[in-house]
Amino acid sequence: MKECVNTHESTRLIHGDAGCERLQRTPGPPVQRGSTVLLDRYDDVYDTSMVTYGRVGLTTQRTLRDALRDLEHADEAFLYPSGLAAITGTLSALLSSGDEVLACDSVYNPTRRFLQGTLARFGVTARYFEPSADAAAIRAMITPATRVIFLESPGSLTFEMQDVPAIARMAREMGVMTVIDNTWSAGVLFKPLDHGVDVSIQSLTKYVCGHSDVFMGLAAAKGKAVKLLAASSYETGWAVSPDDAYLALRGLRTLLPRLSQHGKAALKVARWLSTQPEVHAVLCPGLEQDPGHAIWKRDFSGVCGLFGIVLKPVGNDAVKRMVEALSLFGLGYSWGGFESLILPCDPQLAARTHGVRNAGPLLRIHVGLEAVDDLIGDLRHGLDRLTGASVENGQMEAVA
Ligand SMILES: *Cc1c(COP(=O)(O)O)cnc(C)c1O
């Protein structure tokens, strides 16, 4: 710090020592706020190898990026203000007018909206393959315009598994890049970049932040995608606040034990649900009877707390009664926090190209960190309401 002798109070209030050299050592990094970065030398101003502006992220964001790069086995990790922004930022970085994307039909719905909306306006086309399509079927769809294959495994809402290593290998041979939405695995249960995928995206809003109170996204990349993402991030101005980066880092510290507990409890709830008479099927690749189980077992080290159930055919009113009767499962979007959630999904399935023909209504369930027996009790209470057979306030409900 330069010596600066000031006589006026107004000047001293502005130029008082920021105290950076006096930072004590704590287990977490400082939450370093700052738009301007003060540079020591004249030549630093245009030194592109240095951090010269706060928008690109300071100590807190850099600490988080390093941790996430390590988690995803990546060369570099980029932060975005939401999971959706990580998806739209990555696709914008990799695609140009005239290019085509092949996406699995089970992509997160807002991903499809971006492909159909903004990217279509910019001259990028998208086609969708069946979520269970194998590498040969996807290869047959590739044209000279195909630039990116977008994967999500297990897929949103319907939880189909993809043979990611085989698809990534095929894509490399064909000169096509692969991107995966890896949110379900939290970057822990599956390492896509080890299997030849170019970019692994996560909504950190889910398990990494883990407390339903922060929006953030990650694109972790290996090889030539790194340069494209770096340029695009810089040109576009994606930034996350140091406070949010700190919360994401705090979430990371407990990610493994939380995820392990979510997974254990989810398998118990999923197994129980599969024995209930009102349930037609449980959509969870961790269950032996699931069509994606073999791929999951080969590639994944566990399950998270998120899976689906298809009820036996039943009216909308009955499902409404069931969902509203639950007291521990909140009704709401998102997942990956400490609390249990339930979401009716059928309206979202209508957007799919290949159509979904389920026997009955599809509900998505997130198993939180509550005692698992309490959660099972809550669900049994809800299922009882499907037939209107439960006794409430001492009165027998009419059977629907
Ligand atoms: C929630 C979610 C996203 C989007 O994340 P936000 O942080 O909410 O923008 C993307 N992909 C999947 C699979 C998700 O579940």
Short mmCIF file of C-alpha atoms and ligand atoms in Angstrom, two decimals:
data_model
loop_
_atom_site.label_atom_id
_atom_site.label_comp_id
_atom_site.label_asym_id
_atom_site.label_seq_id
_atom_site.Cartn_x
_atom_site.Cartn_y
_atom_site.Cartn_z
CA MET A 1 0.00 0.00 0.00
CA LYS A 2 1.40 3.37 -1.03
CA GLU A 3 2.08 5.92 1.65
CA CYS A 4 -0.57 8.62 1.40
CA VAL A 5 -0.57 11.48 3.81
CA ASN A 6 -3.97 13.18 3.79
CA THR A 7 -5.16 16.04 5.83
CA HIS A 8 -8.83 16.11 4.90
CA GLU A 9 -11.29 13.71 6.46
CA SER A 10 -13.22 13.26 3.18
CA THR A 11 -10.09 11.95 1.46
CA ARG A 12 -9.09 9.69 4.34
CA LEU A 13 -12.58 8.10 4.35
CA ILE A 14 -12.16 7.20 0.68
CA HIS A 15 -8.52 6.10 0.72
CA GLY A 16 -8.35 4.30 4.06
CA ASP A 17 -6.38 1.05 3.82
CA ALA A 18 -8.65 -1.71 2.48
CA GLY A 19 -6.84 -4.10 4.78
CA CYS A 20 -6.34 -6.85 2.21
CA GLU A 21 -2.81 -7.61 3.37
CA ARG A 22 -4.09 -8.17 6.90
CA LEU A 23 -6.55 -10.99 6.09
CA GLN A 24 -6.60 -13.74 8.69
CA ARG A 25 -6.63 -17.32 7.47
CA THR A 26 -10.08 -19.01 7.67
CA PRO A 27 -11.26 -22.44 6.42
CA GLY A 28 -13.25 -20.75 3.64
CA PRO A 29 -12.07 -18.02 1.24
CA PRO A 30 -12.95 -14.36 1.84
CA VAL A 31 -16.09 -13.06 0.16
CA GLN A 32 -14.19 -10.63 -2.00
CA ARG A 33 -16.41 -7.90 -3.41
CA GLY A 34 -15.09 -5.63 -6.10
CA SER A 35 -15.78 -4.32 -9.58
CA THR A 36 -12.50 -2.43 -9.93
CA VAL A 37 -9.30 -4.39 -9.43
CA LEU A 38 -6.45 -2.12 -8.32
CA LEU A 39 -3.35 -2.80 -10.38
CA ASP A 40 0.20 -2.32 -9.14
CA ARG A 41 1.96 -1.36 -12.35
CA TYR A 42 1.23 0.64 -15.52
CA ASP A 43 1.88 -2.45 -17.67
CA ASP A 44 -0.74 -4.49 -15.78
CA VAL A 45 -3.61 -2.49 -17.30
CA TYR A 46 -3.62 -4.38 -20.61
CA ASP A 47 -2.10 -7.64 -19.36
CA THR A 48 -4.64 -10.25 -20.55
CA SER A 49 -3.07 -12.98 -18.38
CA MET A 50 -4.19 -11.13 -15.23
CA VAL A 51 -7.54 -10.58 -13.56
CA THR A 52 -7.99 -6.87 -14.25
CA TYR A 53 -11.75 -6.52 -13.80
CA GLY A 54 -14.12 -7.90 -11.16
CA ARG A 55 -16.71 -9.18 -13.63
CA VAL A 56 -14.54 -12.18 -14.52
CA GLY A 57 -14.60 -13.22 -10.85
CA LEU A 58 -12.25 -12.66 -7.91
CA THR A 59 -10.93 -14.90 -5.12
CA THR A 60 -14.28 -16.42 -4.09
CA GLN A 61 -15.40 -17.34 -7.59
CA ARG A 62 -11.92 -18.64 -8.47
CA THR A 63 -11.90 -20.91 -5.41
CA LEU A 64 -15.29 -22.31 -6.40
CA ARG A 65 -14.27 -22.78 -10.04
CA ASP A 66 -11.16 -24.72 -8.99
CA ALA A 67 -13.22 -26.99 -6.74
CA LEU A 68 -15.77 -27.66 -9.49
CA ARG A 69 -13.07 -28.26 -12.10
CA ASP A 70 -11.69 -30.91 -9.79
CA LEU A 71 -15.15 -32.42 -9.13
CA GLU A 72 -15.96 -32.78 -12.85
CA HIS A 73 -12.42 -33.87 -13.89
CA ALA A 74 -12.35 -30.86 -16.21
CA ASP A 75 -9.67 -28.60 -17.67
CA GLU A 76 -11.72 -25.53 -16.72
CA ALA A 77 -15.03 -24.67 -15.06
CA PHE A 78 -17.23 -21.68 -15.92
CA LEU A 79 -19.92 -20.18 -13.69
CA TYR A 80 -23.30 -18.82 -14.78
CA PRO A 81 -26.08 -17.10 -12.83
CA SER A 82 -28.39 -20.14 -13.16
CA GLY A 83 -28.38 -23.68 -14.47
CA LEU A 84 -30.42 -22.57 -17.45
CA ALA A 85 -27.87 -19.81 -18.17
CA ALA A 86 -25.13 -22.48 -18.17
CA ILE A 87 -27.11 -24.39 -20.82
CA THR A 88 -27.89 -21.35 -22.98
CA GLY A 89 -24.35 -19.99 -22.49
CA THR A 90 -22.76 -23.28 -23.56
CA LEU A 91 -24.98 -23.71 -26.60
CA SER A 92 -24.36 -20.07 -27.64
CA ALA A 93 -20.62 -20.67 -27.30
CA LEU A 94 -20.54 -23.80 -29.45
CA LEU A 95 -23.10 -23.05 -32.18
CA SER A 96 -23.26 -20.75 -35.19
CA SER A 97 -25.95 -19.91 -37.70
CA GLY A 98 -26.62 -22.87 -39.99
CA ASP A 99 -25.58 -25.45 -37.38
CA GLU A 100 -27.82 -28.22 -36.12
CA VAL A 101 -28.23 -29.71 -32.63
CA LEU A 102 -29.39 -33.25 -31.98
CA ALA A 103 -30.96 -33.32 -28.52
CA CYS A 104 -32.48 -36.12 -26.50
CA ASP A 105 -36.26 -35.78 -26.28
CA SER A 106 -36.06 -35.92 -22.45
CA VAL A 107 -34.09 -32.65 -22.12
CA TYR A 108 -35.05 -30.20 -19.40
CA ASN A 109 -38.01 -28.32 -20.89
CA PRO A 110 -36.43 -24.83 -20.81
CA THR A 111 -33.49 -26.27 -22.83
CA ARG A 112 -36.00 -27.18 -25.53
CA ARG A 113 -37.56 -23.70 -25.32
CA PHE A 114 -34.14 -22.09 -25.90
CA LEU A 115 -33.50 -24.37 -28.88
CA GLN A 116 -36.93 -23.67 -30.36
CA GLY A 117 -36.90 -19.94 -29.54
CA THR A 118 -33.67 -17.98 -29.33
CA LEU A 119 -31.46 -20.45 -31.21
CA ALA A 120 -34.02 -20.90 -33.97
CA ARG A 121 -34.04 -17.09 -34.43
CA PHE A 122 -30.28 -17.21 -34.82
CA GLY A 123 -30.49 -19.85 -37.54
CA VAL A 124 -29.71 -22.96 -35.49
CA THR A 125 -32.00 -25.95 -35.97
CA ALA A 126 -32.72 -28.75 -33.49
CA ARG A 127 -33.97 -32.30 -33.92
CA TYR A 128 -34.77 -34.71 -31.11
CA PHE A 129 -33.93 -38.39 -30.68
CA GLU A 130 -35.76 -40.88 -28.47
CA PRO A 131 -34.27 -40.74 -24.96
CA SER A 132 -33.30 -44.42 -25.17
CA ALA A 133 -31.75 -44.13 -28.66
CA ASP A 134 -28.36 -45.85 -28.97
CA ALA A 135 -25.22 -44.47 -30.63
CA ALA A 136 -26.02 -46.11 -33.99
CA ALA A 137 -29.50 -44.54 -34.12
CA ILE A 138 -28.09 -41.10 -33.29
CA ARG A 139 -25.27 -41.54 -35.78
CA ALA A 140 -27.87 -42.16 -38.50
CA MET A 141 -29.40 -38.72 -37.79
CA ILE A 142 -26.11 -36.80 -38.21
CA THR A 143 -25.89 -34.47 -41.22
CA PRO A 144 -23.02 -32.21 -42.34
CA ALA A 145 -24.70 -29.39 -40.33
CA THR A 146 -24.71 -31.35 -37.04
CA ARG A 147 -22.37 -29.63 -34.59
CA VAL A 148 -23.60 -30.64 -31.12
CA ILE A 149 -25.28 -33.67 -29.54
CA PHE A 150 -27.05 -32.66 -26.33
CA LEU A 151 -27.55 -35.42 -23.75
CA GLU A 152 -29.26 -35.71 -20.41
CA SER A 153 -28.98 -39.00 -18.55
CA PRO A 154 -31.13 -39.87 -16.71
CA GLY A 155 -33.52 -37.63 -18.66
CA SER A 156 -35.76 -35.01 -17.08
CA LEU A 157 -39.09 -36.34 -15.76
CA THR A 158 -38.92 -39.77 -17.44
CA PHE A 159 -35.42 -40.82 -16.26
CA GLU A 160 -34.27 -42.84 -19.29
CA MET A 161 -30.55 -43.69 -19.35
CA GLN A 162 -28.27 -43.08 -22.33
CA ASP A 163 -25.12 -44.97 -23.24
CA VAL A 164 -23.04 -41.81 -22.85
CA PRO A 165 -19.58 -43.40 -23.42
CA ALA A 166 -20.73 -45.01 -26.70
CA ILE A 167 -22.48 -41.84 -27.91
CA ALA A 168 -19.47 -39.64 -27.03
CA ARG A 169 -17.10 -42.05 -28.85
CA MET A 170 -19.30 -42.05 -31.94
CA ALA A 171 -19.62 -38.25 -31.86
CA ARG A 172 -15.83 -37.84 -31.71
CA GLU A 173 -15.42 -40.09 -34.75
CA MET A 174 -18.00 -37.97 -36.59
CA GLY A 175 -16.43 -34.65 -35.53
CA VAL A 176 -19.48 -33.64 -33.48
CA MET A 177 -19.24 -32.19 -29.97
CA THR A 178 -21.19 -33.62 -27.03
CA VAL A 179 -22.73 -31.68 -24.17
CA ILE A 180 -24.51 -33.27 -21.22
CA ASP A 181 -26.82 -31.90 -18.55
CA ASN A 182 -25.25 -33.70 -15.57
CA THR A 183 -27.41 -32.13 -12.85
CA TRP A 184 -28.90 -35.44 -11.65
CA SER A 185 -25.45 -36.82 -10.78
CA ALA A 186 -24.38 -33.57 -9.03
CA GLY A 187 -20.99 -34.19 -10.68
CA VAL A 188 -20.43 -36.89 -8.06
CA LEU A 189 -22.26 -39.98 -9.31
CA PHE A 190 -21.09 -39.71 -12.93
CA LYS A 191 -18.03 -38.10 -14.54
CA PRO A 192 -19.01 -37.45 -18.19
CA LEU A 193 -15.69 -35.83 -19.17
CA ASP A 194 -13.89 -39.11 -18.32
CA HIS A 195 -16.06 -40.74 -21.01
CA GLY A 196 -15.22 -38.34 -23.83
CA VAL A 197 -17.99 -35.76 -23.38
CA ASP A 198 -16.82 -32.21 -24.21
CA VAL A 199 -18.93 -30.16 -21.77
CA SER A 200 -20.69 -31.23 -18.57
CA ILE A 201 -23.34 -28.81 -17.33
CA GLN A 202 -24.92 -28.66 -13.91
CA SER A 203 -27.56 -26.60 -12.24
CA LEU A 204 -25.63 -25.89 -9.03
CA THR A 205 -28.96 -24.60 -7.71
CA LYS A 206 -29.76 -28.25 -6.99
CA TYR A 207 -27.42 -30.45 -4.91
CA VAL A 208 -24.23 -28.37 -4.91
CA CYS A 209 -25.85 -25.32 -3.31
CA GLY A 210 -28.25 -27.77 -1.70
CA HIS A 211 -30.44 -25.48 0.39
CA SER A 212 -33.00 -24.17 -2.12
CA ASP A 213 -31.75 -20.61 -1.78
CA VAL A 214 -29.22 -19.93 -4.56
CA PHE A 215 -29.31 -19.94 -8.36
CA MET A 216 -26.09 -20.91 -10.14
CA GLY A 217 -24.90 -22.95 -13.11
CA LEU A 218 -21.71 -24.70 -14.17
CA ALA A 219 -20.19 -25.64 -17.51
CA ALA A 220 -17.14 -27.86 -17.01
CA ALA A 221 -15.12 -28.49 -20.14
CA LYS A 222 -12.18 -30.44 -21.45
CA GLY A 223 -10.12 -29.86 -24.60
CA LYS A 224 -11.14 -27.54 -27.39
CA ALA A 225 -14.48 -26.56 -25.81
CA VAL A 226 -12.57 -24.66 -23.09
CA LYS A 227 -11.45 -21.88 -25.47
CA LEU A 228 -14.92 -21.50 -26.94
CA LEU A 229 -16.57 -21.24 -23.51
CA ALA A 230 -13.92 -18.82 -22.22
CA ALA A 231 -14.35 -16.50 -25.20
CA SER A 232 -18.14 -16.63 -25.03
CA SER A 233 -18.25 -16.05 -21.27
CA TYR A 234 -15.94 -13.06 -21.61
CA GLU A 235 -17.83 -11.59 -24.56
CA THR A 236 -21.27 -12.18 -23.05
CA GLY A 237 -20.51 -11.03 -19.50
CA TRP A 238 -21.82 -13.93 -17.44
CA ALA A 239 -21.00 -13.30 -13.78
CA VAL A 240 -22.00 -14.62 -10.34
CA SER A 241 -21.73 -12.69 -7.10
CA PRO A 242 -19.03 -13.53 -4.54
CA ASP A 243 -21.76 -14.06 -1.92
CA ASP A 244 -23.45 -16.72 -4.07
CA ALA A 245 -20.09 -18.30 -4.92
CA TYR A 246 -19.40 -18.55 -1.19
CA LEU A 247 -22.76 -20.29 -0.61
CA ALA A 248 -22.01 -22.75 -3.41
CA LEU A 249 -18.62 -23.52 -1.85
CA ARG A 250 -20.28 -24.03 1.51
CA GLY A 251 -22.69 -26.47 -0.15
CA LEU A 252 -19.78 -28.36 -1.73
CA ARG A 253 -18.26 -29.09 1.69
CA THR A 254 -21.20 -31.34 2.62
CA LEU A 255 -22.21 -32.49 -0.88
CA LEU A 256 -21.01 -36.08 -0.56
CA PRO A 257 -22.67 -37.01 2.75
CA ARG A 258 -25.88 -35.16 1.78
CA LEU A 259 -26.06 -36.88 -1.61
CA SER A 260 -25.36 -40.27 -0.07
CA GLN A 261 -28.24 -39.78 2.40
CA HIS A 262 -30.61 -38.49 -0.33
CA GLY A 263 -29.75 -41.54 -2.45
CA LYS A 264 -30.16 -44.10 0.32
CA ALA A 265 -33.52 -42.65 1.36
CA ALA A 266 -34.70 -42.32 -2.25
CA LEU A 267 -34.02 -45.99 -2.97
CA LYS A 268 -35.94 -46.98 0.13
CA VAL A 269 -38.92 -44.77 -0.81
CA ALA A 270 -38.76 -45.89 -4.47
CA ARG A 271 -38.71 -49.59 -3.49
CA TRP A 272 -41.63 -49.05 -1.13
CA LEU A 273 -43.61 -47.16 -3.80
CA SER A 274 -43.06 -49.97 -6.31
CA THR A 275 -44.96 -52.32 -3.98
CA GLN A 276 -47.97 -50.03 -3.51
CA PRO A 277 -51.17 -51.02 -5.37
CA GLU A 278 -51.84 -47.48 -6.68
CA VAL A 279 -48.43 -47.28 -8.40
CA HIS A 280 -48.00 -48.59 -11.94
CA ALA A 281 -44.23 -48.02 -12.24
CA VAL A 282 -41.32 -46.29 -10.53
CA LEU A 283 -38.91 -44.50 -12.88
CA CYS A 284 -35.53 -44.81 -11.19
CA PRO A 285 -32.46 -46.33 -12.87
CA GLY A 286 -31.16 -47.50 -9.48
CA LEU A 287 -33.97 -50.08 -9.26
CA GLU A 288 -33.17 -53.53 -10.69
CA GLN A 289 -36.36 -53.64 -12.80
CA ASP A 290 -35.68 -50.27 -14.49
CA PRO A 291 -34.84 -50.48 -18.25
CA GLY A 292 -31.81 -48.20 -17.69
CA HIS A 293 -30.45 -50.17 -14.72
CA ALA A 294 -27.60 -51.93 -16.57
CA ILE A 295 -26.17 -48.67 -17.99
CA TRP A 296 -26.64 -46.92 -14.63
CA LYS A 297 -24.85 -49.73 -12.81
CA ARG A 298 -21.96 -49.63 -15.27
CA ASP A 299 -21.48 -45.83 -15.33
CA PHE A 300 -22.87 -44.37 -12.08
CA SER A 301 -21.73 -44.78 -8.49
CA GLY A 302 -25.16 -44.15 -6.94
CA VAL A 303 -28.53 -42.44 -7.17
CA CYS A 304 -29.65 -39.01 -6.01
CA GLY A 305 -32.99 -38.21 -4.38
CA LEU A 306 -34.94 -37.60 -7.61
CA PHE A 307 -37.14 -40.14 -9.42
CA GLY A 308 -40.58 -40.49 -10.98
CA ILE A 309 -43.70 -42.56 -10.38
CA VAL A 310 -46.42 -43.44 -12.85
CA LEU A 311 -49.73 -44.01 -11.12
CA LYS A 312 -52.31 -46.50 -12.31
CA PRO A 313 -54.94 -44.72 -14.47
CA VAL A 314 -56.78 -42.24 -12.23
CA GLY A 315 -58.54 -38.90 -12.71
CA ASN A 316 -56.93 -35.50 -12.32
CA ASP A 317 -59.08 -34.65 -9.30
CA ALA A 318 -57.79 -37.69 -7.46
CA VAL A 319 -54.15 -36.74 -8.13
CA LYS A 320 -54.90 -33.21 -6.95
CA ARG A 321 -56.37 -34.61 -3.71
CA MET A 322 -53.32 -36.82 -3.21
CA VAL A 323 -50.76 -34.08 -3.78
CA GLU A 324 -52.56 -31.54 -1.62
CA ALA A 325 -52.94 -34.07 1.21
CA LEU A 326 -49.15 -34.41 1.61
CA SER A 327 -47.62 -32.46 4.45
CA LEU A 328 -43.90 -33.30 4.16
CA PHE A 329 -43.63 -33.28 0.36
CA GLY A 330 -43.88 -29.66 -0.76
CA LEU A 331 -45.51 -28.88 -4.09
CA GLY A 332 -43.02 -26.99 -6.20
CA TYR A 333 -40.36 -26.82 -8.91
CA SER A 334 -36.65 -27.41 -8.44
CA TRP A 335 -35.03 -30.09 -6.27
CA GLY A 336 -31.70 -30.95 -4.66
CA GLY A 337 -32.36 -29.06 -1.42
CA PHE A 338 -32.75 -30.59 2.03
CA GLU A 339 -36.53 -30.89 1.71
CA SER A 340 -38.85 -33.34 -0.01
CA LEU A 341 -40.88 -32.18 -3.03
CA ILE A 342 -43.47 -33.51 -5.42
CA LEU A 343 -44.41 -32.24 -8.88
CA PRO A 344 -47.13 -33.31 -11.35
CA CYS A 345 -45.41 -33.59 -14.76
CA ASP A 346 -47.92 -34.49 -17.48
CA PRO A 347 -48.36 -30.97 -18.98
CA GLN A 348 -44.58 -30.79 -19.59
CA LEU A 349 -44.56 -34.12 -21.44
CA ALA A 350 -46.87 -32.64 -24.09
CA ALA A 351 -43.90 -30.64 -25.48
CA ARG A 352 -42.04 -33.80 -26.51
CA THR A 353 -41.51 -34.71 -30.15
CA HIS A 354 -41.79 -38.46 -29.72
CA GLY A 355 -44.72 -38.47 -27.29
CA VAL A 356 -44.87 -40.27 -23.95
CA ARG A 357 -47.54 -42.90 -23.41
CA ASN A 358 -47.70 -43.56 -19.70
CA ALA A 359 -50.35 -45.78 -18.13
CA GLY A 360 -51.37 -42.98 -15.75
CA PRO A 361 -50.29 -39.62 -14.34
CA LEU A 362 -46.55 -39.01 -13.82
CA LEU A 363 -45.36 -37.44 -10.56
CA ARG A 364 -41.76 -36.43 -9.87
CA ILE A 365 -40.55 -36.99 -6.35
CA HIS A 366 -37.55 -35.49 -4.58
CA VAL A 367 -36.61 -37.30 -1.38
CA GLY A 368 -35.11 -34.87 1.11
CA LEU A 369 -33.19 -35.39 4.33
CA GLU A 370 -36.22 -35.97 6.59
CA ALA A 371 -36.61 -39.33 8.39
CA VAL A 372 -37.48 -41.79 5.64
CA ASP A 373 -40.26 -43.54 7.58
CA ASP A 374 -42.03 -40.20 8.01
CA LEU A 375 -41.82 -39.64 4.26
CA ILE A 376 -43.26 -43.07 3.54
CA GLY A 377 -46.07 -42.38 6.00
CA ASP A 378 -46.83 -39.08 4.27
CA LEU A 379 -46.93 -40.73 0.84
CA ARG A 380 -49.19 -43.56 2.12
CA HIS A 381 -51.55 -40.91 3.48
CA GLY A 382 -51.52 -39.20 0.06
CA LEU A 383 -52.09 -42.45 -1.85
CA ASP A 384 -55.09 -43.16 0.38
CA ARG A 385 -56.61 -39.94 -0.87
CA LEU A 386 -56.47 -41.18 -4.49
CA THR A 387 -59.47 -43.37 -3.81
CA GLY A 388 -60.98 -40.95 -1.34
CA ALA A 389 -60.91 -43.80 1.18
CA SER A 390 -59.26 -41.96 4.05
CA VAL A 391 -61.06 -40.62 7.06
CA GLU A 392 -60.53 -36.90 7.54
CA ASN A 393 -61.97 -34.87 10.39
CA GLY A 394 -63.95 -37.92 11.46
CA GLN A 395 -65.95 -37.89 8.19
CA MET A 396 -65.78 -40.55 5.51
CA GLU A 397 -65.08 -39.01 2.10
CA ALA A 398 -67.20 -40.05 -0.84
CA VAL A 399 -65.35 -42.56 -3.00
CA ALA A 400 -64.35 -40.85 -6.26
C1 LIG B 1 -33.26 -27.21 -12.56
C2 LIG B 1 -32.60 -27.76 -13.76
C3 LIG B 1 -31.93 -26.92 -14.64
C4 LIG B 1 -31.94 -25.42 -14.52
O1 LIG B 1 -31.34 -24.96 -13.40
P1 LIG B 1 -31.68 -23.52 -12.75
O2 LIG B 1 -30.55 -23.31 -11.85
O3 LIG B 1 -33.01 -23.67 -12.09
O4 LIG B 1 -31.73 -22.55 -13.88
C5 LIG B 1 -31.27 -27.50 -15.70
N1 LIG B 1 -31.27 -28.84 -15.89
C6 LIG B 1 -31.92 -29.67 -15.06
C7 LIG B 1 -31.88 -31.12 -15.33
C8 LIG B 1 -32.62 -29.16 -13.98
O5 LIG B 1 -33.29 -29.99 -13.19
#
